[in-house]
Amino acid sequence: VDKLYDKLISYSEEDYYPMHMPGHKRNTKMMHMLNSYAIDITEIEGFDNLHHAEGILRQLGERIASLYNCQKSYPLVNGSTAGILAGISAATNRGDKILLARNCHKSVYHGAILMGLQTIYINPPMVEKYAINGGILSDKIEELLIKEENIKLIVITSPTYEGVVSDIESIAKVAHQRGAFLLVDEAHGAHFEFHKEFPVSALHLGADLVIQSLHKTLPALTQTAVLHCNREILLHKLEQYLAIYESSSPSYVLLASIDRCITLLEENAKDLFQMYCHRLDNLHNSLRSLMHLKLLNDAIVGQDGIYNYDKSKIIIFLKNTSWNGHQLHAILRERYHIVMEMEAINYVLGMTSICDTEEGFDRLAAALIAIDQEMELDPSNLEFQPSTLSGLPEQVIKLQEAVEMRTETVKVKDSIGRISATFVSLFPPGSPILTPGERMNEELVKMIIHVRQVGLTITGLLGENNDEIAVICNNTSEID
Ligand SMILES: Cc1ncc(COP(=O)(O)O)c(C=O)c1O
């Protein structure tokens, strides 16, 4: 049997270059700590208590708030997931209405389940050319706030995984005019603060709660994140819920990694980000010469609700070539030892950070230019049709009630009219096309069958052939 630790060590000795998280990029020249065992402690005298911070951990939170220029910040060791769960729980009461963008991360849906919230969805527009989600428009939010009374909280993801940023300032205004809180999942935007070439963080645009994963785009260990709060009224409940969702034994190794990351930024952010943006610009410039592959850039801004774009994401589209994302990723990995963050049918996605090296960027650029020259244009192929539904499915039962009901498995083709007991998501663009409590219809069934045939990734189905789905049993009540 393989041993995990041995495998990690031997992988670290190979020269695979990470175009993926965590943002420290395994760059041990820039980021290092003592042997973890030497600094792994519990809440002993002098080292404070994350759940009742009065000393060094309270100071860490204050330093983060000062660096990000906001009212209050909490370092997190259970990822943005913990911050999102705590934020949703603090800003709502059990059973309240929440308006959430349909492309939210699963932790947002999980927060809604835990609080028994009534979910109202807003579907982001699809950028047809690339089959990625666009931004959320404030006037659509306003329409829903007027139609549905008493929405307590709005949750949107900005930037998205692909770097799409919505107009947070307008959304915050609309939310506050109608008495709703705004939580922005900025898990992919912890770096925005440090250079004017990145979009402005939601923290400075009126959002009440902003959650950022440090480990995604900054040099910190996996699971580290921060929860920022600009509304004093939420603080007490936030702390109550953080105590529920975060481990009662928060890792001092992870907390130390947050401290190292924050110290680096306090001391050196300006120079590091100057150099990083310069390297990113060079990378973007050298990829301009690509003939067949296409690098996504800020030309998408201004359409489909896209207010701004995060250029730290390197997204290479393959439309009109004879290859797909899986093939491109395999060649990048096998021939050039470059490992990307994600592959989709029509693109591959890389994540970058201040810890990327010049060598790493050069290797990626050289690989893509060489592959591009080998490729042939094939306009007939992969004329990619994003899979869109004419509207959201009918919501019959509340999300939280649906997950508590008795379920059975049926063939997808026989599921029309049944109520889903599961999330079904499609990649790209990655948002759920169906959530628990929603009714299957003919259009959905046709789409699921179609996307499986064309080889898109779909999650949430069952059976060896992925042709079955969990639905709520007819004529049964909740499990007591
Ligand atoms: C948009 C978004 N939000 C939240 C999360 C959860 O973050 P974490 O892994 O830090 O818990 C993710 C993780 O992939 C994400 O992509």
Short mmCIF file of C-alpha atoms in Angstrom, two decimals, residues 64 68 70 72-91 98 104-105 107-108 111 153-161 168 181-193 200-204 206-218 223-230 234 238 241-242 245-246 258:
data_model
loop_
_atom_site.label_atom_id
_atom_site.label_comp_id
_atom_site.label_asym_id
_atom_site.label_seq_id
_atom_site.Cartn_x
_atom_site.Cartn_y
_atom_site.Cartn_z
CA ILE A 64 -5.96 41.26 9.71
CA TYR A 68 -7.83 44.77 5.10
CA CYS A 70 -12.39 46.67 7.92
CA LYS A 72 -13.55 43.12 12.51
CA SER A 73 -11.80 40.05 11.11
CA TYR A 74 -11.70 36.48 12.34
CA PRO A 75 -8.92 34.08 11.32
CA LEU A 76 -10.45 30.71 10.37
CA VAL A 77 -8.97 27.23 10.33
CA ASN A 78 -11.93 25.40 8.71
CA GLY A 79 -11.70 27.24 5.41
CA SER A 80 -14.14 29.73 3.94
CA THR A 81 -16.71 26.99 4.50
CA ALA A 82 -16.78 27.78 8.25
CA GLY A 83 -17.03 31.52 7.60
CA ILE A 84 -19.89 31.08 5.14
CA LEU A 85 -21.83 28.81 7.51
CA ALA A 86 -21.30 31.22 10.42
CA GLY A 87 -22.13 34.28 8.31
CA ILE A 88 -25.40 32.82 7.01
CA SER A 89 -26.39 31.64 10.49
CA ALA A 90 -25.62 35.01 12.09
CA ALA A 91 -27.49 37.08 9.51
CA ILE A 98 -32.49 34.04 1.78
CA CYS A 104 -22.97 29.72 -5.02
CA HIS A 105 -20.59 27.19 -3.50
CA SER A 107 -21.35 25.63 1.68
CA VAL A 108 -23.96 28.34 1.02
CA GLY A 111 -25.84 26.98 5.51
CA LEU A 153 -29.88 37.97 3.47
CA ILE A 154 -28.42 38.03 -0.03
CA VAL A 155 -25.45 35.78 -0.79
CA ILE A 156 -23.41 36.07 -3.95
CA THR A 157 -20.06 34.74 -5.11
CA SER A 158 -17.71 37.39 -6.43
CA PRO A 159 -15.20 36.70 -7.86
CA THR A 160 -16.38 33.39 -9.23
CA TYR A 161 -13.99 30.49 -9.71
CA ILE A 168 -21.12 44.78 -5.45
CA PHE A 181 -27.78 41.97 4.70
CA LEU A 182 -25.26 41.23 1.95
CA LEU A 183 -22.75 38.39 2.33
CA VAL A 184 -20.13 38.15 -0.41
CA ASP A 185 -18.29 34.88 -0.86
CA GLU A 186 -14.92 36.31 -1.87
CA ALA A 187 -13.15 32.98 -1.29
CA HIS A 188 -11.14 33.58 -4.48
CA GLY A 189 -10.42 37.26 -3.80
CA ALA A 190 -8.19 37.46 -0.69
CA HIS A 191 -5.49 39.06 -2.88
CA PHE A 192 -7.68 41.90 -4.23
CA GLU A 193 -6.63 44.21 -1.40
CA VAL A 200 -11.81 46.40 -5.37
CA SER A 201 -12.76 44.00 -2.57
CA ALA A 202 -16.44 43.77 -1.58
CA LEU A 203 -15.24 44.87 1.86
CA HIS A 204 -15.01 48.44 0.62
CA GLY A 206 -20.81 48.00 1.19
CA ALA A 207 -20.91 44.23 1.86
CA ASP A 208 -21.77 43.37 5.48
CA LEU A 209 -19.90 40.07 5.57
CA VAL A 210 -17.01 39.03 3.34
CA ILE A 211 -15.32 35.65 3.45
CA GLN A 212 -11.94 34.97 1.88
CA SER A 213 -9.86 31.80 1.67
CA LEU A 214 -6.25 32.75 2.40
CA HIS A 215 -5.13 29.37 1.11
CA LYS A 216 -6.57 29.88 -2.37
CA THR A 217 -4.81 33.01 -3.60
CA LEU A 218 -2.33 33.92 -0.85
CA GLN A 223 -7.94 25.41 5.29
CA THR A 224 -6.87 28.91 6.32
CA ALA A 225 -9.37 31.69 5.69
CA VAL A 226 -10.75 34.92 7.14
CA LEU A 227 -14.22 36.17 7.92
CA HIS A 228 -14.56 39.96 7.80
CA CYS A 229 -17.53 41.77 9.30
CA ASN A 230 -18.52 45.39 8.77
CA LEU A 234 -23.78 40.66 13.73
CA LEU A 238 -21.06 35.35 14.46
CA TYR A 241 -21.80 30.24 15.37
CA LEU A 242 -18.04 30.16 14.79
CA TYR A 245 -18.77 25.32 13.08
CA GLU A 246 -15.06 25.53 13.90
CA ILE A 258 -2.09 32.69 8.85
#
